[in-house]
Short mmCIF file of C-alpha atoms in Angstrom, two decimals:
data_model
loop_
_atom_site.label_atom_id
_atom_site.label_comp_id
_atom_site.label_asym_id
_atom_site.label_seq_id
_atom_site.Cartn_x
_atom_site.Cartn_y
_atom_site.Cartn_z
CA MET A 57 -62.21 -25.32 -162.43
CA SER A 58 -64.89 -24.30 -164.84
CA VAL A 59 -65.91 -27.98 -165.18
CA HIS A 60 -66.51 -29.72 -161.85
CA LEU A 61 -66.34 -33.44 -161.16
CA GLU A 62 -68.28 -35.24 -158.48
CA PRO A 63 -65.88 -36.13 -155.63
CA GLU A 64 -66.83 -39.81 -155.65
CA SER A 65 -66.25 -40.08 -159.41
CA PHE A 66 -62.74 -38.63 -159.30
CA LYS A 67 -59.93 -41.13 -158.77
CA LEU A 68 -56.60 -39.40 -158.17
CA GLU A 69 -54.47 -42.48 -158.89
CA ASP A 70 -56.09 -43.04 -162.27
CA TYR A 71 -55.78 -39.36 -163.14
CA LEU A 72 -52.06 -39.26 -162.29
CA ALA A 73 -51.38 -42.49 -164.18
CA ALA A 74 -53.15 -41.16 -167.27
CA HIS A 75 -51.32 -37.85 -166.96
CA GLU A 76 -47.91 -39.55 -166.85
CA ARG A 77 -48.63 -41.39 -170.09
CA LYS A 78 -49.26 -38.17 -172.03
CA SER A 79 -46.60 -36.76 -174.29
CA LEU A 80 -45.27 -33.26 -173.57
CA LEU A 81 -45.09 -30.58 -176.26
CA ARG A 82 -43.25 -27.29 -175.76
CA PHE A 83 -44.32 -24.49 -178.07
CA ILE A 84 -44.01 -20.73 -178.35
CA THR A 85 -46.09 -17.91 -179.75
CA CYS A 86 -44.10 -15.35 -181.69
CA GLY A 87 -44.55 -12.66 -184.31
CA SER A 88 -44.67 -8.90 -184.54
CA VAL A 89 -45.96 -6.63 -181.77
CA ASP A 90 -49.78 -6.35 -181.46
CA ASP A 91 -50.41 -9.38 -183.67
CA GLY A 92 -52.39 -10.99 -180.83
CA LYS A 93 -50.05 -13.53 -179.24
CA SER A 94 -51.11 -13.06 -175.61
CA THR A 95 -54.79 -12.89 -176.56
CA LEU A 96 -54.44 -16.16 -178.46
CA ILE A 97 -52.92 -17.98 -175.51
CA GLY A 98 -55.48 -16.55 -173.11
CA ARG A 99 -58.31 -17.60 -175.42
CA LEU A 100 -56.76 -21.06 -175.82
CA LEU A 101 -56.67 -21.56 -172.04
CA TYR A 102 -60.19 -20.21 -171.65
CA GLU A 103 -61.80 -22.18 -174.48
CA SER A 104 -60.11 -25.44 -173.46
CA LYS A 105 -61.59 -24.97 -169.95
CA ARG A 106 -58.21 -25.04 -168.22
CA LEU A 107 -58.82 -22.12 -165.88
CA PHE A 108 -59.82 -22.28 -162.23
CA ASP A 109 -62.82 -20.33 -161.02
CA ASP A 110 -60.67 -17.90 -159.05
CA GLN A 111 -58.58 -17.26 -162.16
CA LEU A 112 -61.71 -16.44 -164.12
CA ALA A 113 -62.90 -14.07 -161.39
CA THR A 114 -59.49 -12.35 -161.33
CA LEU A 115 -59.48 -12.10 -165.13
CA GLU A 116 -62.90 -10.43 -165.15
CA ARG A 117 -61.83 -7.97 -162.45
CA ASP A 118 -58.52 -7.16 -164.19
CA SER A 119 -60.32 -6.74 -167.52
CA ARG A 120 -62.50 -4.03 -166.03
CA ARG A 121 -59.45 -2.30 -164.55
CA HIS A 122 -56.74 -2.78 -167.19
CA GLY A 123 -58.51 -4.29 -170.20
CA THR A 124 -58.67 -2.93 -173.73
CA GLN A 125 -62.01 -4.52 -174.72
CA ASP A 126 -64.48 -1.90 -173.41
CA GLY A 127 -65.38 -3.88 -170.32
CA GLY A 128 -65.28 -7.28 -172.03
CA ILE A 129 -62.81 -10.00 -171.09
CA ASP A 130 -59.25 -9.17 -172.17
CA PHE A 131 -57.66 -12.60 -172.53
CA ALA A 132 -54.17 -11.12 -172.93
CA LEU A 133 -54.18 -10.35 -169.20
CA LEU A 134 -53.92 -14.06 -168.43
CA VAL A 135 -50.30 -14.00 -169.54
CA ASP A 136 -49.35 -10.30 -169.42
CA GLY A 137 -48.89 -10.02 -165.67
CA LEU A 138 -46.23 -7.32 -165.30
CA ALA A 139 -47.45 -3.84 -164.40
CA SER A 140 -45.49 -2.32 -167.30
CA GLU A 141 -47.01 -4.86 -169.72
CA ARG A 142 -50.53 -3.94 -168.67
CA GLU A 143 -49.73 -0.23 -168.77
CA GLN A 144 -48.29 -0.35 -172.29
CA GLY A 145 -50.43 -3.18 -173.63
CA ILE A 146 -47.44 -5.15 -174.91
CA THR A 147 -45.59 -8.29 -173.84
CA ILE A 148 -42.12 -7.62 -172.43
CA ASP A 149 -40.97 -10.79 -170.70
CA VAL A 150 -41.56 -14.45 -171.58
CA ALA A 151 -44.63 -15.87 -169.84
CA TYR A 152 -44.71 -19.65 -169.40
CA ARG A 153 -47.98 -21.52 -168.90
CA PHE A 154 -48.68 -25.21 -168.38
CA PHE A 155 -51.92 -26.85 -169.42
CA SER A 156 -53.13 -30.27 -170.41
CA THR A 157 -55.84 -31.86 -172.56
CA ASP A 158 -56.95 -35.46 -172.79
CA GLN A 159 -54.41 -36.09 -175.55
CA ARG A 160 -51.33 -34.16 -174.49
CA SER A 161 -49.60 -31.89 -171.97
CA PHE A 162 -48.23 -28.52 -173.04
CA ILE A 163 -45.76 -25.89 -171.90
CA VAL A 164 -46.34 -22.67 -173.81
CA ALA A 165 -44.02 -19.67 -173.85
CA ASP A 166 -45.74 -16.42 -174.79
CA THR A 167 -42.91 -14.28 -176.15
CA PRO A 168 -42.73 -10.52 -176.84
CA GLY A 169 -43.07 -9.17 -180.37
CA HIS A 170 -41.50 -5.76 -179.81
CA GLU A 171 -38.09 -5.47 -181.49
CA GLN A 172 -36.54 -4.14 -178.29
CA TYR A 173 -37.33 -7.41 -176.50
CA THR A 174 -36.31 -9.84 -179.24
CA ARG A 175 -33.72 -11.31 -176.87
CA ASN A 176 -36.57 -12.57 -174.66
CA MET A 177 -38.23 -14.19 -177.67
CA ALA A 178 -35.00 -16.05 -178.46
CA THR A 179 -34.84 -17.29 -174.87
CA GLY A 180 -38.32 -18.77 -175.12
CA ALA A 181 -37.62 -20.36 -178.50
CA SER A 182 -34.43 -22.08 -177.34
CA THR A 183 -36.34 -24.98 -175.71
CA ALA A 184 -39.45 -25.17 -177.92
CA ASP A 185 -40.45 -27.92 -180.35
CA VAL A 186 -43.13 -26.00 -182.28
CA ALA A 187 -43.64 -22.32 -183.07
CA ILE A 188 -46.99 -20.59 -183.52
CA LEU A 189 -46.06 -17.61 -185.67
CA LEU A 190 -48.84 -15.01 -185.64
CA ILE A 191 -49.46 -12.62 -188.49
CA ASP A 192 -52.01 -9.81 -188.46
CA ALA A 193 -54.17 -10.40 -191.54
CA ARG A 194 -54.35 -6.63 -192.12
CA LYS A 195 -50.60 -5.90 -191.93
CA GLY A 196 -49.23 -9.11 -193.40
CA ILE A 197 -45.59 -10.12 -193.02
CA THR A 198 -43.46 -7.51 -191.27
CA ARG A 199 -39.74 -7.14 -190.66
CA GLN A 200 -40.18 -8.52 -187.14
CA THR A 201 -42.12 -11.50 -188.54
CA ARG A 202 -39.12 -12.30 -190.73
CA ARG A 203 -36.70 -11.86 -187.82
CA HIS A 204 -38.70 -14.22 -185.62
CA ALA A 205 -38.97 -16.79 -188.41
CA LEU A 206 -35.19 -16.64 -188.89
CA LEU A 207 -34.56 -17.09 -185.16
CA VAL A 208 -37.05 -19.96 -184.96
CA SER A 209 -35.25 -21.73 -187.79
CA MET A 210 -31.83 -20.90 -186.38
CA LEU A 211 -32.74 -22.35 -182.96
CA GLY A 212 -33.74 -25.68 -184.45
CA ILE A 213 -37.56 -25.50 -184.50
CA ARG A 214 -38.77 -27.38 -187.57
CA HIS A 215 -42.58 -27.18 -187.22
CA VAL A 216 -44.40 -23.85 -187.67
CA ALA A 217 -48.10 -23.11 -187.34
CA LEU A 218 -48.74 -19.90 -189.27
CA ALA A 219 -51.65 -18.44 -187.29
CA ILE A 220 -53.09 -15.72 -189.53
CA ASN A 221 -54.95 -13.72 -186.90
CA LYS A 222 -57.67 -11.03 -186.94
CA MET A 223 -59.36 -12.63 -189.92
CA ASP A 224 -62.62 -11.08 -188.75
CA LEU A 225 -61.14 -7.66 -189.61
CA VAL A 226 -60.63 -8.67 -193.25
CA ALA A 227 -64.10 -10.29 -193.52
CA TRP A 228 -62.58 -13.77 -193.44
CA SER A 229 -61.13 -13.26 -196.90
CA ARG A 230 -59.85 -16.53 -198.32
CA GLU A 231 -57.77 -14.63 -200.88
CA ARG A 232 -56.00 -12.65 -198.16
CA PHE A 233 -55.33 -15.83 -196.17
CA GLU A 234 -53.85 -17.64 -199.14
CA GLN A 235 -51.81 -14.60 -200.18
CA ILE A 236 -50.11 -14.34 -196.77
CA GLY A 237 -49.50 -18.09 -196.63
CA ALA A 238 -47.91 -18.15 -200.09
CA GLU A 239 -45.77 -15.10 -199.32
CA PHE A 240 -44.43 -16.63 -196.11
CA ARG A 241 -43.68 -20.01 -197.71
CA ALA A 242 -41.74 -18.24 -200.46
CA PHE A 243 -39.75 -16.32 -197.83
CA ALA A 244 -39.08 -19.43 -195.72
CA VAL A 245 -38.12 -21.79 -198.54
CA ASN A 246 -34.47 -21.88 -197.36
CA LEU A 247 -35.11 -21.84 -193.61
CA GLY A 248 -35.28 -25.62 -193.33
CA PHE A 249 -38.77 -26.02 -191.84
CA ASP A 250 -40.24 -29.51 -192.11
CA ARG A 251 -43.83 -28.28 -192.01
CA ILE A 252 -45.61 -24.94 -192.32
CA ASP A 253 -49.34 -25.16 -191.56
CA ALA A 254 -51.42 -22.02 -192.08
CA ILE A 255 -54.51 -21.63 -189.85
CA PRO A 256 -56.98 -18.70 -190.09
CA VAL A 257 -57.99 -17.57 -186.60
CA SER A 258 -59.60 -14.78 -184.65
CA ALA A 259 -58.01 -14.92 -181.23
CA LEU A 260 -60.32 -12.28 -179.78
CA ASN A 261 -63.50 -14.13 -180.78
CA GLY A 262 -62.12 -17.67 -180.46
CA ASP A 263 -62.66 -18.70 -184.09
CA ASN A 264 -60.57 -21.78 -185.05
CA VAL A 265 -58.74 -21.69 -181.73
CA VAL A 266 -60.43 -24.66 -180.05
CA GLU A 267 -63.63 -25.06 -182.07
CA PRO A 268 -64.01 -24.72 -185.87
CA SER A 269 -65.31 -21.37 -187.07
CA SER A 270 -68.57 -21.01 -188.93
CA GLN A 271 -67.09 -17.88 -190.53
CA ALA A 272 -64.56 -19.84 -192.59
CA GLY A 273 -66.48 -22.52 -194.38
CA TRP A 274 -63.76 -22.65 -197.02
CA TYR A 275 -61.12 -23.78 -194.49
CA GLU A 276 -60.88 -27.56 -194.06
CA GLY A 277 -57.81 -27.85 -191.86
CA PRO A 278 -57.51 -28.40 -188.09
CA THR A 279 -58.13 -25.85 -185.37
CA LEU A 280 -55.12 -24.57 -183.52
CA LEU A 281 -55.65 -26.88 -180.54
CA ALA A 282 -56.21 -29.89 -182.80
CA TYR A 283 -52.97 -29.07 -184.58
CA LEU A 284 -51.08 -28.92 -181.27
CA GLU A 285 -52.59 -32.20 -180.09
CA THR A 286 -51.68 -34.13 -183.24
CA ILE A 287 -48.39 -32.67 -184.51
CA GLN A 288 -45.63 -35.26 -184.29
CA VAL A 289 -42.20 -33.96 -183.34
CA GLU A 290 -39.19 -36.24 -183.61
CA GLN A 291 -37.26 -36.75 -180.40
CA LYS A 292 -33.68 -37.45 -181.46
CA ALA A 293 -31.92 -37.08 -178.13
CA ASP A 294 -32.27 -40.73 -177.04
CA ALA A 295 -30.89 -42.00 -180.36
CA ALA A 296 -27.95 -39.58 -180.31
CA PRO A 297 -24.53 -40.56 -178.89
CA PHE A 298 -24.01 -40.25 -175.14
CA ARG A 299 -23.00 -36.83 -173.83
CA MET A 300 -22.79 -35.62 -170.24
CA PRO A 301 -21.21 -32.23 -169.50
CA VAL A 302 -19.65 -32.37 -166.03
CA GLN A 303 -21.22 -29.81 -163.72
CA TRP A 304 -19.64 -30.83 -160.45
CA VAL A 305 -16.89 -33.12 -159.14
CA ASN A 306 -18.65 -34.97 -156.31
CA ARG A 307 -16.13 -35.78 -153.56
CA PRO A 308 -18.01 -36.23 -150.25
CA SER A 309 -15.27 -38.44 -148.75
CA PRO A 310 -11.74 -39.68 -149.57
CA ASP A 311 -13.28 -42.99 -150.73
CA PHE A 312 -15.65 -41.56 -153.34
CA ARG A 313 -15.01 -39.47 -156.44
CA GLY A 314 -17.80 -39.03 -158.93
CA PHE A 315 -18.74 -36.65 -161.72
CA ALA A 316 -22.21 -35.15 -161.66
CA GLY A 317 -24.22 -33.75 -164.56
CA ILE A 318 -27.29 -34.10 -166.77
CA VAL A 319 -27.31 -36.64 -169.58
CA THR A 320 -27.98 -34.35 -172.54
CA SER A 321 -28.25 -37.13 -175.12
CA GLY A 322 -27.97 -40.90 -175.51
CA ARG A 323 -27.78 -43.49 -172.76
CA ILE A 324 -25.04 -45.11 -170.69
CA ARG A 325 -24.57 -48.29 -168.65
CA PRO A 326 -21.92 -49.48 -166.17
CA GLY A 327 -19.03 -50.99 -168.10
CA SER A 328 -19.48 -48.73 -171.15
CA ARG A 329 -16.30 -47.26 -172.57
CA VAL A 330 -16.25 -43.46 -172.61
CA ARG A 331 -13.88 -40.68 -173.55
CA VAL A 332 -13.29 -37.53 -171.54
CA LEU A 333 -13.11 -34.37 -173.64
CA PRO A 334 -11.22 -32.20 -174.38
CA SER A 335 -8.34 -34.26 -172.90
CA GLY A 336 -9.23 -37.36 -174.95
CA LEU A 337 -8.51 -39.79 -172.09
CA GLU A 338 -10.38 -43.10 -172.29
CA THR A 339 -11.90 -45.04 -169.42
CA SER A 340 -15.09 -46.94 -168.55
CA VAL A 341 -18.11 -46.27 -166.34
CA ASP A 342 -17.99 -48.08 -163.02
CA ARG A 343 -21.25 -46.97 -161.36
CA ILE A 344 -24.24 -44.72 -162.06
CA VAL A 345 -25.09 -43.15 -158.72
CA THR A 346 -28.27 -41.29 -157.71
CA MET A 347 -29.94 -40.33 -154.43
CA ASP A 348 -32.26 -43.33 -154.85
CA GLY A 349 -29.46 -45.81 -155.44
CA ASP A 350 -27.40 -47.06 -158.34
CA LEU A 351 -28.94 -47.36 -161.80
CA ALA A 352 -28.48 -50.03 -164.44
CA GLU A 353 -28.83 -47.37 -167.14
CA ALA A 354 -29.00 -43.60 -167.42
CA VAL A 355 -30.93 -41.93 -170.26
CA THR A 356 -31.43 -38.45 -171.68
CA GLY A 357 -32.66 -35.92 -169.14
CA GLN A 358 -31.52 -37.73 -166.01
CA SER A 359 -29.23 -36.09 -163.45
CA VAL A 360 -26.68 -38.65 -162.29
CA THR A 361 -23.20 -39.05 -160.85
CA LEU A 362 -20.80 -41.30 -162.76
CA THR A 363 -17.86 -43.05 -161.15
CA LEU A 364 -15.11 -44.24 -163.47
CA SER A 365 -12.87 -47.29 -163.37
CA ASP A 366 -9.68 -45.22 -163.71
CA GLU A 367 -8.34 -42.14 -161.93
CA VAL A 368 -8.89 -39.50 -164.59
CA ASP A 369 -8.39 -35.77 -164.19
CA ILE A 370 -11.82 -34.24 -164.89
CA SER A 371 -13.06 -30.74 -164.08
CA ARG A 372 -16.29 -28.79 -164.43
CA GLY A 373 -16.89 -28.06 -168.09
CA ASP A 374 -15.39 -31.31 -169.40
CA VAL A 375 -17.66 -33.65 -171.36
CA ILE A 376 -17.95 -37.41 -170.84
CA ALA A 377 -18.86 -38.89 -174.22
CA SER A 378 -19.38 -42.29 -175.81
CA MET A 379 -16.67 -43.73 -178.01
CA GLU A 380 -18.76 -43.69 -181.17
CA ARG A 381 -19.53 -40.44 -183.04
CA GLN A 382 -17.12 -38.34 -181.05
CA ALA A 383 -17.76 -34.70 -180.27
CA GLN A 384 -15.45 -32.13 -181.84
CA VAL A 385 -12.70 -30.44 -179.83
CA SER A 386 -11.19 -27.11 -180.85
CA ASP A 387 -10.17 -23.66 -179.63
CA ARG A 388 -11.43 -22.08 -182.87
CA ILE A 389 -15.15 -22.24 -183.64
CA GLU A 390 -17.46 -20.87 -186.30
CA ALA A 391 -20.94 -19.96 -185.13
CA ARG A 392 -24.17 -18.27 -186.09
CA LEU A 393 -24.76 -15.46 -183.65
CA PHE A 394 -27.81 -13.48 -182.56
CA TRP A 395 -26.40 -10.23 -181.20
CA MET A 396 -28.54 -8.67 -178.44
CA ALA A 397 -26.50 -5.75 -177.02
CA THR A 398 -26.88 -2.12 -178.05
CA GLU A 399 -23.15 -1.70 -178.77
CA HIS A 400 -21.86 -3.12 -182.04
CA LEU A 401 -19.95 -6.41 -182.09
CA LYS A 402 -16.52 -5.93 -183.67
CA GLU A 403 -13.47 -8.00 -184.42
CA GLY A 404 -11.20 -8.09 -181.37
CA ASP A 405 -14.02 -7.89 -178.80
CA GLN A 406 -13.60 -10.25 -175.84
CA PHE A 407 -16.22 -12.16 -173.85
CA LEU A 408 -16.81 -15.15 -171.66
CA LEU A 409 -18.25 -17.94 -173.81
CA LYS A 410 -20.46 -20.36 -171.85
CA LEU A 411 -21.06 -23.64 -173.63
CA GLY A 412 -22.72 -26.26 -171.45
CA ALA A 413 -20.92 -26.17 -168.11
CA ALA A 414 -17.72 -24.72 -169.60
CA ALA A 415 -17.04 -20.97 -169.41
CA VAL A 416 -13.92 -19.84 -171.28
CA PRO A 417 -12.54 -16.46 -172.41
CA ALA A 418 -13.20 -15.90 -176.11
CA ARG A 419 -12.21 -13.32 -178.69
CA VAL A 420 -13.93 -12.40 -181.96
CA VAL A 421 -11.38 -12.91 -184.74
CA ARG A 422 -13.70 -12.51 -187.70
CA VAL A 423 -17.20 -11.17 -188.35
CA ARG A 424 -17.95 -12.89 -191.63
CA GLN A 425 -21.53 -12.04 -192.60
CA ARG A 426 -24.86 -10.61 -191.55
CA ILE A 427 -28.16 -12.13 -192.64
CA ASP A 428 -30.40 -9.66 -194.48
CA LEU A 429 -33.95 -10.05 -193.13
CA ALA A 430 -35.67 -9.15 -196.38
CA SER A 431 -33.93 -11.67 -198.62
CA LEU A 432 -32.10 -13.94 -196.13
CA ALA A 433 -28.98 -13.28 -198.18
CA ALA A 434 -25.59 -13.19 -196.44
CA VAL A 435 -24.02 -9.71 -196.54
CA ALA A 436 -20.29 -9.21 -195.86
CA VAL A 437 -19.85 -6.93 -192.82
CA SER A 438 -17.21 -6.13 -190.20
CA SER A 439 -19.61 -5.67 -187.26
CA LEU A 440 -23.07 -6.66 -186.01
CA GLY A 441 -25.68 -4.30 -184.56
CA ALA A 442 -28.51 -4.90 -182.11
CA ASN A 443 -30.79 -7.82 -183.13
CA ASP A 444 -28.55 -8.75 -186.06
CA VAL A 445 -27.96 -12.37 -187.00
CA GLY A 446 -24.59 -13.22 -188.50
CA HIS A 447 -21.69 -15.63 -188.84
CA VAL A 448 -18.70 -15.12 -186.53
CA VAL A 449 -15.39 -16.87 -185.84
CA PHE A 450 -14.16 -17.11 -182.23
CA ALA A 451 -10.76 -17.89 -180.73
CA LEU A 452 -10.90 -19.50 -177.27
CA ASP A 453 -8.08 -19.52 -174.76
CA GLN A 454 -8.45 -23.30 -174.36
CA PRO A 455 -10.07 -26.11 -176.36
CA VAL A 456 -13.67 -27.07 -175.61
CA ALA A 457 -15.80 -30.05 -176.64
CA PHE A 458 -18.93 -29.42 -178.70
CA ASP A 459 -21.31 -30.81 -181.30
CA PRO A 460 -22.72 -28.78 -184.18
CA TYR A 461 -26.01 -27.21 -183.08
CA ALA A 462 -27.82 -29.01 -185.90
CA GLU A 463 -26.96 -32.27 -184.12
CA SER A 464 -27.38 -31.23 -180.48
CA ARG A 465 -28.92 -28.16 -178.88
CA ARG A 466 -27.41 -28.87 -175.47
CA THR A 467 -23.78 -29.28 -176.58
CA GLY A 468 -23.92 -26.95 -179.59
CA GLY A 469 -25.53 -23.83 -178.14
CA PHE A 470 -23.75 -21.16 -176.14
CA ILE A 471 -24.13 -17.63 -174.79
CA LEU A 472 -21.69 -14.73 -174.71
CA ILE A 473 -21.26 -12.87 -171.42
CA ASP A 474 -19.85 -9.37 -171.14
CA ARG A 475 -16.72 -9.60 -168.97
CA GLU A 476 -17.41 -6.32 -167.17
CA SER A 477 -21.19 -6.16 -166.69
CA PHE A 478 -21.80 -9.94 -166.84
CA ASP A 479 -24.81 -9.30 -169.09
CA THR A 480 -25.72 -11.92 -171.66
CA VAL A 481 -25.08 -10.16 -174.96
CA ALA A 482 -25.53 -12.91 -177.57
CA ILE A 483 -26.87 -16.37 -178.29
CA GLY A 484 -24.61 -18.54 -180.42
CA LEU A 485 -25.05 -21.79 -182.33
CA VAL A 486 -21.89 -23.72 -183.19
CA ASP A 487 -21.48 -24.68 -186.84
CA GLY A 488 -18.14 -26.43 -186.33
CA ALA A 489 -14.42 -25.92 -185.88
CA ALA A 490 -13.06 -22.89 -187.74
CA ALA A 491 -10.91 -23.34 -190.82
CA GLU A 492 -7.47 -21.80 -191.27
CA LEU A 493 -7.56 -18.00 -191.47
CA PRO A 494 -5.29 -15.70 -193.53
CA VAL A 495 -2.56 -13.45 -192.18
CA ASN A 496 -3.78 -10.06 -190.97
CA LEU A 497 -2.21 -6.67 -191.74
CA GLU A 498 0.15 -6.81 -188.77
CA GLY A 499 1.63 -10.09 -190.01
CA VAL A 500 0.14 -12.12 -187.16
CA ARG A 501 -2.12 -15.01 -188.03
CA THR A 502 -5.58 -14.20 -186.67
CA ASN A 503 -6.06 -17.83 -185.68
CA ALA A 504 -2.69 -18.08 -183.94
CA PRO A 505 -2.79 -19.54 -180.42
CA LEU A 506 -3.31 -17.13 -177.56
CA ALA A 507 0.29 -17.75 -176.51
CA TRP A 508 2.44 -15.60 -174.25
CA ILE A 509 5.28 -13.86 -176.12
CA LYS A 510 8.26 -11.66 -175.44
CA TRP A 511 7.82 -7.97 -176.10
CA SER A 512 10.78 -6.70 -178.12
CA GLY A 513 9.50 -3.26 -179.16
CA GLU A 514 11.15 -1.30 -176.31
CA GLN A 515 14.62 0.10 -177.09
CA LYS A 516 17.38 0.22 -174.45
CA ARG A 517 18.05 3.95 -174.94
CA ARG A 518 14.33 4.72 -174.57
CA SER A 519 14.21 2.64 -171.37
CA ALA A 520 17.06 4.71 -169.87
CA LEU A 521 15.38 8.01 -170.80
CA LYS A 522 12.10 6.82 -169.24
CA ALA A 523 13.93 5.90 -166.05
CA MET A 524 15.81 9.21 -165.79
CA SER A 525 12.83 11.42 -166.65
CA TRP A 526 10.87 10.67 -163.52
CA ARG A 527 13.69 9.55 -161.19
CA VAL A 528 15.55 12.88 -161.51
CA ILE A 529 12.37 14.80 -160.76
CA GLY A 530 11.73 12.61 -157.75
CA SER A 531 15.28 13.05 -156.49
CA VAL A 532 15.02 16.84 -156.65
CA ALA A 533 12.07 16.57 -154.32
CA THR A 534 14.14 14.28 -152.06
CA VAL A 535 16.96 16.89 -151.90
CA GLY A 536 14.46 19.54 -150.84
CA ALA A 537 13.07 17.32 -148.08
CA ALA A 538 16.61 16.43 -146.86
CA VAL A 539 17.61 20.14 -146.63
CA VAL A 540 14.59 20.83 -144.44
CA LEU A 541 15.28 17.87 -142.17
CA THR A 542 19.11 18.04 -141.90
CA GLN A 543 19.81 21.77 -142.46
CA ASP A 544 22.88 20.56 -144.43
CA ILE A 545 22.91 21.32 -148.16
CA ARG A 546 25.95 19.11 -148.98
CA LEU A 547 24.44 16.13 -147.16
CA ALA A 548 21.10 16.64 -148.90
CA ALA A 549 22.83 16.82 -152.32
CA ALA A 550 24.70 13.60 -151.62
CA ILE A 551 21.46 11.83 -150.65
CA GLY A 552 19.76 13.04 -153.85
CA ALA A 553 22.68 12.01 -156.11
CA THR A 554 22.85 8.58 -154.52
CA GLU A 555 19.15 8.08 -155.04
CA VAL A 556 19.37 9.06 -158.73
CA VAL A 557 22.21 6.64 -159.46
CA THR A 558 20.95 3.64 -157.50
CA LYS A 559 17.34 3.86 -158.60
CA LEU A 560 18.31 4.51 -162.22
CA VAL A 561 20.43 1.37 -162.25
CA LEU A 562 17.79 -0.68 -160.48
CA TYR A 563 14.96 0.53 -162.74
CA TYR A 564 16.92 0.00 -165.95
CA GLY A 565 18.08 -3.44 -164.89
CA HIS A 566 14.60 -4.42 -163.78
CA GLU A 567 13.07 -3.38 -167.10
CA ARG A 568 15.75 -5.19 -169.13
CA LEU A 569 15.04 -8.31 -167.09
CA TRP A 570 11.30 -8.10 -167.83
CA ALA A 571 12.04 -7.53 -171.50
CA ARG A 572 13.37 -11.09 -171.56
CA ILE A 573 10.35 -12.56 -169.79
CA ARG A 574 7.44 -13.72 -171.98
CA TYR A 575 4.35 -11.67 -171.31
CA GLY A 576 1.45 -10.12 -173.23
CA LEU A 577 -0.91 -11.77 -175.76
CA SER A 578 0.47 -12.60 -179.16
CA VAL A 579 -2.48 -10.86 -180.87
CA ALA A 580 -3.51 -7.35 -179.85
CA THR A 581 -7.07 -7.45 -178.55
CA GLY A 582 -9.62 -5.10 -177.13
CA LYS A 583 -12.37 -5.47 -174.62
CA HIS A 584 -16.03 -5.52 -175.71
CA GLY A 585 -17.13 -2.16 -176.99
CA GLY A 586 -13.63 -0.67 -177.19
CA GLY A 587 -10.80 -0.49 -179.63
CA PRO A 588 -7.79 -2.80 -179.86
CA GLN A 589 -5.34 -2.64 -176.99
CA SER A 590 -1.62 -3.26 -177.26
CA SER A 591 -0.24 -6.23 -175.40
CA GLY A 592 3.12 -4.52 -174.82
CA VAL A 593 4.47 -1.65 -172.77
CA ASN A 594 4.43 2.01 -173.71
#
């Protein structure tokens, strides 16, 4: 590394013990394209002396080959590693980096600012505790800045460091700094942030990144690194009620049946009463099994296998939950949705909805609103376009267990998967179970169960005409083939007539039988990207 320790002075055991005692902070950098996110992270790693010598040598070589600083070090290349990123000079994918200081360990996600890659930014934000939102001091707040702020708030991040970058290009103007800070706070007043801390920085020159800048004598706040080392983020998962989505039914032998998964919140002990959702069956925990032996207690973040005192039918996707503060169970959910596909989302579109370990077919029954980025006002719409954020109601083909996203990220967040391409097309955050919906124009309740029904639209006379129309044509062809084979016109005519009568009777009877069998969805639906499809016959 850039700072070397004498071998005899370095004690590995003491270093590892000290490292384990450090808290871990996950944060992201976000903001509009070319606001300096990758440069900031590269400078942060460089100034905090967290780079190895070979990394520095590679950075200097790459800066001469791909850099944008006229031969100087281009710190953005530390995180922009894709060939297309270096060619275009923009971040495309999320780049994760781990580093540590004496006070804390960090996992940083450098996310793209280009509107086309907003979906990648949302992926990085989904696990972060703090957001560093960069703003170019020259351009101020842009549409993409507002979109990223909305997504950060929507995904549950409550602490924002407003890094007003490129202050050297506005002569370190205090008035400009305060103007941008006031404008953003006014915009974000209803986004629910606990703290917004504005920090003037120059990522390219390193001002206020690790060390205070002599250029901003008027600024008395912390540097960016000092902010990251001292910000306190509440960890609510341990205090939340116990939840464990079942990922796998562990049955290695006839004598053992356990249910494996990750404890997403709370804690559990042998003997604790639990409820299996969505079935609602109650039982108690018998053992907590791991590869290293049984545990006396399992806590948030641990992967364990639970055995239960009763024989309970549990499958992948079910949730084992504590008896207090029960999760909700419903087949109708309301959610905030970040739509990422190029095609518009419309009512009637169908997807696979993956919530925790459960993956169930889902249908959009109502697109309620879209959030306007300029004012954050809700606008009534019937569809969502690419990168829109809105409120949507879904109907699922079976009940699932969930918590509102505001209470639990792990059991309240989901993704939508296209049923044909298997692309992830949206990120969703559950608000709760959907309320009763009105009757639609066809007289079918849009929140009616996805039940199988009898199709009664086909008339008997029309069925007979359908049968005759193609059977007669087919029989004429049969007569022609029989004449060729038998050289007997009367015999061929008899074969053709017999075929017409028998197949007409069989076809008509078969269709009348199926008319009495329940089939087809009770609500006409369409696949994603297409129009509604009838659930009946032609």
